[in-house]
Tab-separated table of C-alpha atoms in Angstrom:
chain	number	residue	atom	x	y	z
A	182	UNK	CA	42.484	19.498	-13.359
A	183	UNK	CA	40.925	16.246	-11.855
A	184	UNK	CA	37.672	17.544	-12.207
A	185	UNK	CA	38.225	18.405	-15.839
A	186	UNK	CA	38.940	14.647	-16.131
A	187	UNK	CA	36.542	13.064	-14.511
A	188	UNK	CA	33.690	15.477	-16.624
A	189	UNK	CA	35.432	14.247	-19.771
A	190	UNK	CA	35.086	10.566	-18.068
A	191	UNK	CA	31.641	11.528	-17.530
A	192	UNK	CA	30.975	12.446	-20.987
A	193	UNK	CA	32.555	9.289	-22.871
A	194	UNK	CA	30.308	7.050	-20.282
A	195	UNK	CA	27.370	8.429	-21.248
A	196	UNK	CA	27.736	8.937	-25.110
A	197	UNK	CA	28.661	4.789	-24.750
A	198	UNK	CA	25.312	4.475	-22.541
A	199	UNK	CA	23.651	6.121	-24.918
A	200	UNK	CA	24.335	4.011	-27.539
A	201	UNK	CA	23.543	0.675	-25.509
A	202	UNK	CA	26.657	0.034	-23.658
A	203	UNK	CA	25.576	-1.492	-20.022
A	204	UNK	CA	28.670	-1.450	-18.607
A	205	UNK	CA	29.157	2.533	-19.164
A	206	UNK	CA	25.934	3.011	-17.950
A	207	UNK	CA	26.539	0.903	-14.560
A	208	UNK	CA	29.634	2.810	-14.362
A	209	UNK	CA	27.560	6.012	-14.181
A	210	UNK	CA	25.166	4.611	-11.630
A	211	UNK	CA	27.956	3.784	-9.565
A	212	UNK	CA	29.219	6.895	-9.837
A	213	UNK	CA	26.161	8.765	-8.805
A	214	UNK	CA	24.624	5.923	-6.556
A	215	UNK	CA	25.886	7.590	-3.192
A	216	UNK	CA	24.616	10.915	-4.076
A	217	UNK	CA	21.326	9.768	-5.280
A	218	UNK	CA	20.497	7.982	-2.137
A	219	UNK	CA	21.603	10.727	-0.052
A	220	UNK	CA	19.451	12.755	-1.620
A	221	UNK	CA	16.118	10.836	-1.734
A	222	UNK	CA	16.535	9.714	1.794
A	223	UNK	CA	16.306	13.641	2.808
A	224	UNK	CA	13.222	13.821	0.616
A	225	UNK	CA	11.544	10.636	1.932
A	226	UNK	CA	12.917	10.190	5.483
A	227	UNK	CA	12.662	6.278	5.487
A	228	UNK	CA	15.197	4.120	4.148
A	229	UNK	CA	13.269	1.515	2.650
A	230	UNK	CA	11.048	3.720	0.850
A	231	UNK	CA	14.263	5.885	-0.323
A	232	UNK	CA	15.703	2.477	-1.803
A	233	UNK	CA	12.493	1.187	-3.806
A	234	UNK	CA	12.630	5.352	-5.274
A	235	UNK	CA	16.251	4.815	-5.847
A	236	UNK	CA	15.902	1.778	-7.714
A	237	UNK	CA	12.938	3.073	-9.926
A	238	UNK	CA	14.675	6.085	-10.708
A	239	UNK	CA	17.920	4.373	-11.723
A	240	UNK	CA	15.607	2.225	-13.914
A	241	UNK	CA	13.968	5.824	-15.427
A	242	UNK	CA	17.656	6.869	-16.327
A	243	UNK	CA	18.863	3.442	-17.519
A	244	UNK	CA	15.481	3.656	-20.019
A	245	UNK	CA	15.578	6.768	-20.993
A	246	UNK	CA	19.501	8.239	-21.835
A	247	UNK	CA	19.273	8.743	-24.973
A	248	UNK	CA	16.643	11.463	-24.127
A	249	UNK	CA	19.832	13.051	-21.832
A	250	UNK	CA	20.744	15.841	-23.667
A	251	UNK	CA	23.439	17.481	-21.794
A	252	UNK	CA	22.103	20.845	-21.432
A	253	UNK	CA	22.547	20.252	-17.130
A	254	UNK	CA	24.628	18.092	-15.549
A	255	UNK	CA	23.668	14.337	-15.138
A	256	UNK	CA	23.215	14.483	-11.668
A	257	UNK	CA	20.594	17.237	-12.223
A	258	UNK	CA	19.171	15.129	-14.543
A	259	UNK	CA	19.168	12.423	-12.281
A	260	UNK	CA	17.931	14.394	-9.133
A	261	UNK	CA	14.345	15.509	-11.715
A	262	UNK	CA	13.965	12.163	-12.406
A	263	UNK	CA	14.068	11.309	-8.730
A	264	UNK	CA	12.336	13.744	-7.415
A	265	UNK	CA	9.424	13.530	-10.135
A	266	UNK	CA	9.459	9.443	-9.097
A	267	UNK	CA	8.748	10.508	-5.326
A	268	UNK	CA	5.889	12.711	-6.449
A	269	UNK	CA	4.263	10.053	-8.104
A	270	UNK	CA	4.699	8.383	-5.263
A	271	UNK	CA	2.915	10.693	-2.906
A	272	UNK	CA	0.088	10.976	-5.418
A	273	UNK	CA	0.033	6.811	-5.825
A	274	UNK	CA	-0.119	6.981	-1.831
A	275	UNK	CA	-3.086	9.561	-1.713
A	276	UNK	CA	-5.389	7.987	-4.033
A	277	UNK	CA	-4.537	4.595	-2.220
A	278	UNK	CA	-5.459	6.237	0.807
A	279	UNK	CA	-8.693	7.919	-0.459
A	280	UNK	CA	-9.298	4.710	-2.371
A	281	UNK	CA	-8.970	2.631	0.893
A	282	UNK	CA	-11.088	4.982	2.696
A	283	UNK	CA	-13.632	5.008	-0.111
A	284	UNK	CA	-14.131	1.293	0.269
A	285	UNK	CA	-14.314	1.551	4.032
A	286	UNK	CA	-17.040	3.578	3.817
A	287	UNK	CA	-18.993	2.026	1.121
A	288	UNK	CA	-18.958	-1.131	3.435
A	289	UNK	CA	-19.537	0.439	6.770
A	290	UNK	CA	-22.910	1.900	4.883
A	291	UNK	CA	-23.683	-1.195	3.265
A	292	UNK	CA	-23.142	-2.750	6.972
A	293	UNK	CA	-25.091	-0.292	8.449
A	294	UNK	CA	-27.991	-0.817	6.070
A	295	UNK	CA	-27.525	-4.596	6.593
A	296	UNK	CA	-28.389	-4.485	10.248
A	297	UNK	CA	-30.793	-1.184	10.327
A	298	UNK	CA	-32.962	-3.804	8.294
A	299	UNK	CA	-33.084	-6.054	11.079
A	300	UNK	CA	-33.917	-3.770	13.695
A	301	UNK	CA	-30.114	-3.608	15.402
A	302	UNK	CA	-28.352	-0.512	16.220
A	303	UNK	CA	-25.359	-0.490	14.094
A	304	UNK	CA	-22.980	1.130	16.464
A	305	UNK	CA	-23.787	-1.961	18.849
A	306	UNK	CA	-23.309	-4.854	16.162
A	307	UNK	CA	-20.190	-2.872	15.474
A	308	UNK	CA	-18.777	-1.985	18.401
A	309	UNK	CA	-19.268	-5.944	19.189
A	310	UNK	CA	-17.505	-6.969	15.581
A	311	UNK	CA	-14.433	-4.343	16.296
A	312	UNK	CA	-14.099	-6.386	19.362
A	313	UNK	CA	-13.919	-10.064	17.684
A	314	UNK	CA	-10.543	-11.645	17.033
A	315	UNK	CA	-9.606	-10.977	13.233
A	316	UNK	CA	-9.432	-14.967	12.800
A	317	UNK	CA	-13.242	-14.846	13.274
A	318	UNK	CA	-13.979	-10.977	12.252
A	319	UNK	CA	-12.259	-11.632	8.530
A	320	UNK	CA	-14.378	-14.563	7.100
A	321	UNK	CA	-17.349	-13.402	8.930
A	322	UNK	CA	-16.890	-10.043	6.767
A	323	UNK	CA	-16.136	-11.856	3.833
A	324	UNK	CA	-19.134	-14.299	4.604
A	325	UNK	CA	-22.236	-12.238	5.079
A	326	UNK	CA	-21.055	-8.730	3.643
A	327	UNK	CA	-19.047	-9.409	1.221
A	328	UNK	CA	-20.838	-12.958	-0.094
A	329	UNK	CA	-17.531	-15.167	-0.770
A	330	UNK	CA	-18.384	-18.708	-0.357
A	331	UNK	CA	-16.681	-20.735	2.185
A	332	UNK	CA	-14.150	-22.211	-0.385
A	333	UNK	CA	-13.265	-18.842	-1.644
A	334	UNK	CA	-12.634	-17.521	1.932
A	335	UNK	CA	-10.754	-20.663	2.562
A	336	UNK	CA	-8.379	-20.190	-0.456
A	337	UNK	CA	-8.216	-16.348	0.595
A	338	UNK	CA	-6.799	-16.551	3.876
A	339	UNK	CA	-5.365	-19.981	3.362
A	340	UNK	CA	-7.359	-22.324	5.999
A	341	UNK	CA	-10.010	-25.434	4.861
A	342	UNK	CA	-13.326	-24.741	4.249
A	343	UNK	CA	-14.744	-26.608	7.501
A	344	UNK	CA	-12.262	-24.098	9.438
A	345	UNK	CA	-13.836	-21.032	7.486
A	346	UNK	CA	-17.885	-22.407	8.527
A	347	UNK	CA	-16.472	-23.338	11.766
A	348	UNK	CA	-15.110	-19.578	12.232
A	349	UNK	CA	-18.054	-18.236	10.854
A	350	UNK	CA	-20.466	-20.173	12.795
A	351	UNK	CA	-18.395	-19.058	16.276
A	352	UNK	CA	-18.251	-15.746	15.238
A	353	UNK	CA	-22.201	-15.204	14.890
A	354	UNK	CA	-22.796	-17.164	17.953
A	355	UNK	CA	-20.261	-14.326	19.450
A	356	UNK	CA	-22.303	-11.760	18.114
A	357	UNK	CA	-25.666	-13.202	19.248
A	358	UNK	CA	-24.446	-13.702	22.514
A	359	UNK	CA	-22.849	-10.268	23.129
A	360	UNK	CA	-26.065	-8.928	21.573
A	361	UNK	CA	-28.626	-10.667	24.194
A	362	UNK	CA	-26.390	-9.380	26.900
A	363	UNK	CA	-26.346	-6.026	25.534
A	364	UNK	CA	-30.070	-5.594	25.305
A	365	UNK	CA	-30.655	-7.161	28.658
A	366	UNK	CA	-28.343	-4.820	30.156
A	367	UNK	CA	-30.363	-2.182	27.932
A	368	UNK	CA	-34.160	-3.308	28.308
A	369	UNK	CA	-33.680	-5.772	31.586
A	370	UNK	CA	-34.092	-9.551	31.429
A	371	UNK	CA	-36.775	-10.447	28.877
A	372	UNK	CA	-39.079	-13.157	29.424
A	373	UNK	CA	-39.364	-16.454	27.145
């Protein structure tokens, strides 16, 4: 019998969400807020990811109600619009991911172009950049392969100008010096 009532409790809430009423429809996601998160934490395995997809699919229902029609019951309704949210996700996350790796490439090719031009092995000038601090390997990167200006980089990682030419500066001297060493370990010690 209490289940009877609490579907007909149901049913008022959301014929009064469905006509705008905020409070019925807070009611509802209180009701079904526990199950919800239950559920998307099973389908996502990582709390913080669960409650961003919780949040966004409460927002879905909240939006669209009056498209509820009642032909299953609202937590079905709920669960679709859940599990359709974390699909996006996945697909968001791919292309990021193929994106990302996209972009890698493209720069490790136009790096590797970069130095083949000047007569350096690009797995050596490489190997020696992997190796730099990221304070010096970022604006050197943004510097010479990317062609920001010194005030850009500066505004972009949030350090002055004269620390960004400073950084740079360092950073090529690195690279020169690991270079020399590298080629007289490769070709002995040259003459000058």
């Amino acid at each position: 019998m209490e289940e009877i009532h609490d579907q007909e409790h149901e049913q008022r809430l959301i014929i009064a969400a469905q006509r705008g009423d905020e409070a019925a429809f807070s009611e509802l996601f209180q009701m079904h807020y526990s199950f919800l998160f239950k559920y998307i934490i099973k389908m996502t395995f990582d709390p913080i990811i669960a409650e961003d997809l919780l949040q966004e699919t409460m927002l879905k229902c909240y939006l669209h109600i009056k498209k509820y029609d009642g032909s299953s019951k609202l937590s079905s309704w709920m669960i679709t619009i859940a599990t359709r949210t974390y699909i996006d996700y996945l697909r968001k996350k791919k292309r990021e991911k193929w994106l990302f790796k996209k972009a890698k490439q493209d720069c490790n090719d136009s790096i590797r172009w970069k130095v083949m031009q000047s007569g350096i092995e690009f797995n050596d000038v490489m190997e020696v950049i992997s190796k730099l601090d990221a304070i010096y390997r970022i604006p050197l990167l943004l510097k010479h392969y990317y062609g920001f200006s010194y005030e850009e980089i500066g505004k972009m990682i949030e350090i002055k100008e004269g620390t960004v030419k400073s950084r740079v500066h360092k950073c090529v001297q690195l690279i020169r010096k690991e270079m020399d060493d590298f080629d007289e370990k490769r070709y002995g010690k040259q003459s000058s």
